[in-house]
Amino acid sequence: MDAILASSFDDAASMVQQIGETVGVVAFAASGALIAVRRNLDIVGIVFLAVMTALGGGVIRDLLIGRTPPVAFTDFTFLVAAALTGLVIFFWHPPAALQRWPLEVTDAVGLGLFVVTGTAVGYQWGVAPPAAALLGLITGVGGGVIRDLLSGRIPAVLRTDEPLYAIPAFAGAVVTTTVMHFDWYRPWIGLSCAALITVVRLAAVKYSWHGPRPHYVGR
Amino acid sequence: MDAILASSFDDAASMVQQIGETVGVVAFAASGALIAVRRNLDIVGIVFLAVMTALGGGVIRDLLIGRTPPVAFTDFTFLVAAALTGLVIFFWHPPAALQRWPLEVTDAVGLGLFVVTGTAVGYQWGVAPPAAALLGLITGVGGGVIRDLLSGRIPAVLRTDEPLYAIPAFAGAVVTTTVMHFDWYRPWIGLSCAALITVVRLAAVKYSWHGPRPHYVGR
Amino acid sequence: MDAILASSFDDAASMVQQIGETVGVVAFAASGALIAVRRNLDIVGIVFLAVMTALGGGVIRDLLIGRTPPVAFTDFTFLVAAALTGLVIFFWHPPAALQRWPLEVTDAVGLGLFVVTGTAVGYQWGVAPPAAALLGLITGVGGGVIRDLLSGRIPAVLRTDEPLYAIPAFAGAVVTTTVMHFDWYRPWIGLSCAALITVVRLAAVKYSWHGPRPHYVGR
């Protein structure tokens, strides 16, 4: 009886996890495709950048925990979702004047969902809690870093003009891993955590919150 | 009797596979070394870029399927072939006026062979056919992406002025994996597939075939 | 009796290995953090670049030999040491006029220690001696390549104006693996090897030793 409850609860949790990852994939794929459109790439470049942005973080995470082949090569939902998103953006994309916010929003939504789902995957795989938080951060940030490297930009997390990005992500990963460690994790808690990361990141963009700079002596 | 035939057939197939991979390694090593010469790098940079270009795609493929250490670290034929190719190009390289076509041809030959051998390796490792095609694409494109990232260029697959590259590669990977799935794979079919990828890619360069661009609203 | 001696000797060897790796981590973290300060990155960028530079080479090595999760995700000494180094450099860093040499020295010290410890890890993991030397080279060079890629520079090993870098590293890796192969390896030999790599690299910087360039016909 308990086992059945636990199992159906686990099913619900894993369904939420799956949905969260898929929405994150679509959001990151859209962010990669929008950058590709802005750079006037052709259809191949758009789909390629969409897929690399959407799947890159999870593939790095899976390589690090030794889950090979990575889930992106066994469950094709993610690959198809990312490629379709790239195609949709190819045919329809917001006019240029609107492109900054769509990009920021899709990126922030993907970041929040990937940090939480990446942390959960790491934790369930059995790594220590700090490593799970780190894996969540890498899952969230990895896709964007690959996207920026491939399109010849310095990664957002290292740009001097970029508002807070890694700090909300890492804070969210620490909260998620703590919650899991004390066995309080519920799907809605994970989603709240993801939403909080997204909101804090977008607030940082809106209100130009930056991390402290070093006092640079030379110049 | 059947087993002996099958085994000697397998030996022939695996010899063709080995030869194909080695020729692909030499071709990609030459393409990396030629770019390094054009950039006026020293001997270390030339050999380094030759080796990374030649072995990068296969190493990524092996990491993704969990074959560690990657074959480049256990069968030194590939490493030695790549390094020797770099040294040969260091001492002898075509005059500058001729360098565009040698580069395009070596890169296209490497692409064709690596896509087919990469797909075959993935399929034989037991991944699903679509994943095998994807691994073939990654094996073929990976070395060039690493070469371009390391030498500070945007990867060919993402350059707006670059003729079709990933489309013939992916089409060839899909054909290879389909042929293997229906158990029709023979060494000469694999080689034809590789040749076709090479020819289509070179025709794309010659006749400037490009993928469709999005209708970009802003400007 | 012999076993006890061997074991306490192994303990000493592994302690030296651990200390060597930690000092290498601090040195590379400092080099990443100094570049980040020079680029006026904020505190997150500084710690991020410090950690990636310090742990990147070892993580790549561990992925290549299939040791997952990589040691950086199981033994947090390295992560904490790298992050703390980044924080220290954030609050205190040498004035700009002095920044070239601190950067060269920290990088060279990290290079020497990582090449030797990386080779030793590869050898003890059971790969063939040439592969162990290659893993040592990758461990030593990897972190710096990641640092340079992330901060938008062409990796040192490929810059035309850069004095000898990979040659002393590879020579040191070959010596280390040879010494291990003949069972002559002692902690002080490893440390001497690391010191030699560091000294040769710094001498190359000081006296502008460059590798030979190809005779480039075009221009």
Tab-separated table of C-alpha atoms in Angstrom, chain A residues 63-67 125 127-131 134-135 137-138 141 145 149 154-155 157-160 162 164 166-167 210-219, chain C residues 36-46 48-49 55 59 63 67-70 72-74 76 79 89-90 93-97 99 147 149-152:
chain	number	residue	atom	x	y	z
A	63	LEU	CA	29.380	12.663	-19.013
A	64	LEU	CA	30.504	13.912	-15.585
A	65	ILE	CA	28.410	11.366	-13.675
A	66	GLY	CA	29.290	8.592	-16.132
A	67	ARG	CA	25.777	8.078	-17.526
A	125	TRP	CA	22.634	9.441	-9.100
A	127	VAL	CA	26.861	12.092	-5.711
A	128	ALA	CA	27.497	14.105	-2.552
A	129	PRO	CA	25.185	17.128	-2.021
A	130	PRO	CA	27.819	19.797	-2.874
A	131	ALA	CA	28.627	17.922	-6.089
A	134	LEU	CA	27.675	21.929	-8.779
A	135	LEU	CA	26.183	19.576	-11.369
A	137	LEU	CA	24.921	24.795	-11.897
A	138	ILE	CA	26.831	23.143	-14.765
A	141	VAL	CA	25.028	27.219	-17.369
A	145	VAL	CA	28.373	28.595	-22.475
A	149	LEU	CA	31.541	29.773	-27.509
A	154	ILE	CA	32.432	35.455	-24.499
A	155	PRO	CA	30.108	33.370	-22.271
A	157	VAL	CA	28.795	34.259	-17.079
A	158	LEU	CA	32.132	35.944	-17.861
A	159	ARG	CA	30.976	39.156	-19.522
A	160	THR	CA	31.742	42.293	-17.560
A	162	GLU	CA	26.261	40.986	-17.698
A	164	LEU	CA	23.848	38.408	-12.087
A	166	ALA	CA	25.548	32.336	-11.942
A	167	ILE	CA	24.722	33.576	-8.415
A	210	HIS	CA	25.878	43.299	-10.888
A	211	GLY	CA	28.346	41.402	-8.750
A	212	PRO	CA	31.097	43.388	-7.007
A	213	ARG	CA	34.173	44.154	-9.101
A	214	PRO	CA	37.744	43.978	-7.870
A	215	HIS	CA	39.497	47.232	-7.145
A	216	TYR	CA	41.680	47.202	-10.239
A	217	VAL	CA	44.917	49.059	-9.548
A	218	GLY	CA	46.329	49.276	-13.052
A	219	ARG	CA	44.752	51.135	-15.908
C	36	ALA	CA	39.809	37.684	-14.809
C	37	VAL	CA	40.926	40.688	-12.731
C	38	ARG	CA	42.813	42.108	-15.694
C	39	ARG	CA	39.598	41.808	-17.725
C	40	ASN	CA	37.688	43.625	-14.963
C	41	LEU	CA	35.292	40.712	-14.390
C	42	ASP	CA	33.113	40.728	-11.282
C	43	ILE	CA	33.570	38.374	-8.306
C	44	VAL	CA	31.555	35.580	-9.931
C	45	GLY	CA	33.586	35.674	-13.128
C	46	ILE	CA	36.830	35.660	-11.133
C	48	PHE	CA	34.385	30.863	-12.067
C	49	LEU	CA	37.506	31.346	-14.183
C	55	LEU	CA	39.983	21.879	-12.284
C	59	VAL	CA	38.300	16.801	-15.201
C	63	LEU	CA	36.634	11.789	-18.340
C	67	ARG	CA	36.908	7.884	-13.785
C	68	THR	CA	33.446	9.335	-13.205
C	69	PRO	CA	32.466	11.406	-11.394
C	70	PRO	CA	35.860	13.137	-11.742
C	72	ALA	CA	37.015	17.221	-8.468
C	73	PHE	CA	33.428	16.141	-7.714
C	74	THR	CA	34.315	13.672	-4.981
C	76	PHE	CA	36.236	18.865	-2.503
C	79	LEU	CA	37.252	22.904	-5.468
C	89	ILE	CA	42.922	37.346	-5.679
C	90	PHE	CA	39.631	39.273	-5.778
C	93	HIS	CA	46.131	41.262	-6.357
C	94	PRO	CA	49.464	42.663	-7.420
C	95	PRO	CA	49.396	46.075	-9.045
C	96	ALA	CA	49.132	46.025	-12.814
C	97	ALA	CA	52.789	46.723	-13.452
C	99	GLN	CA	50.897	41.340	-13.327
C	147	ARG	CA	40.666	29.487	-19.459
C	149	LEU	CA	38.725	29.804	-24.718
C	150	LEU	CA	36.317	31.091	-22.055
C	151	SER	CA	37.988	34.491	-21.877
C	152	GLY	CA	38.002	34.841	-25.653
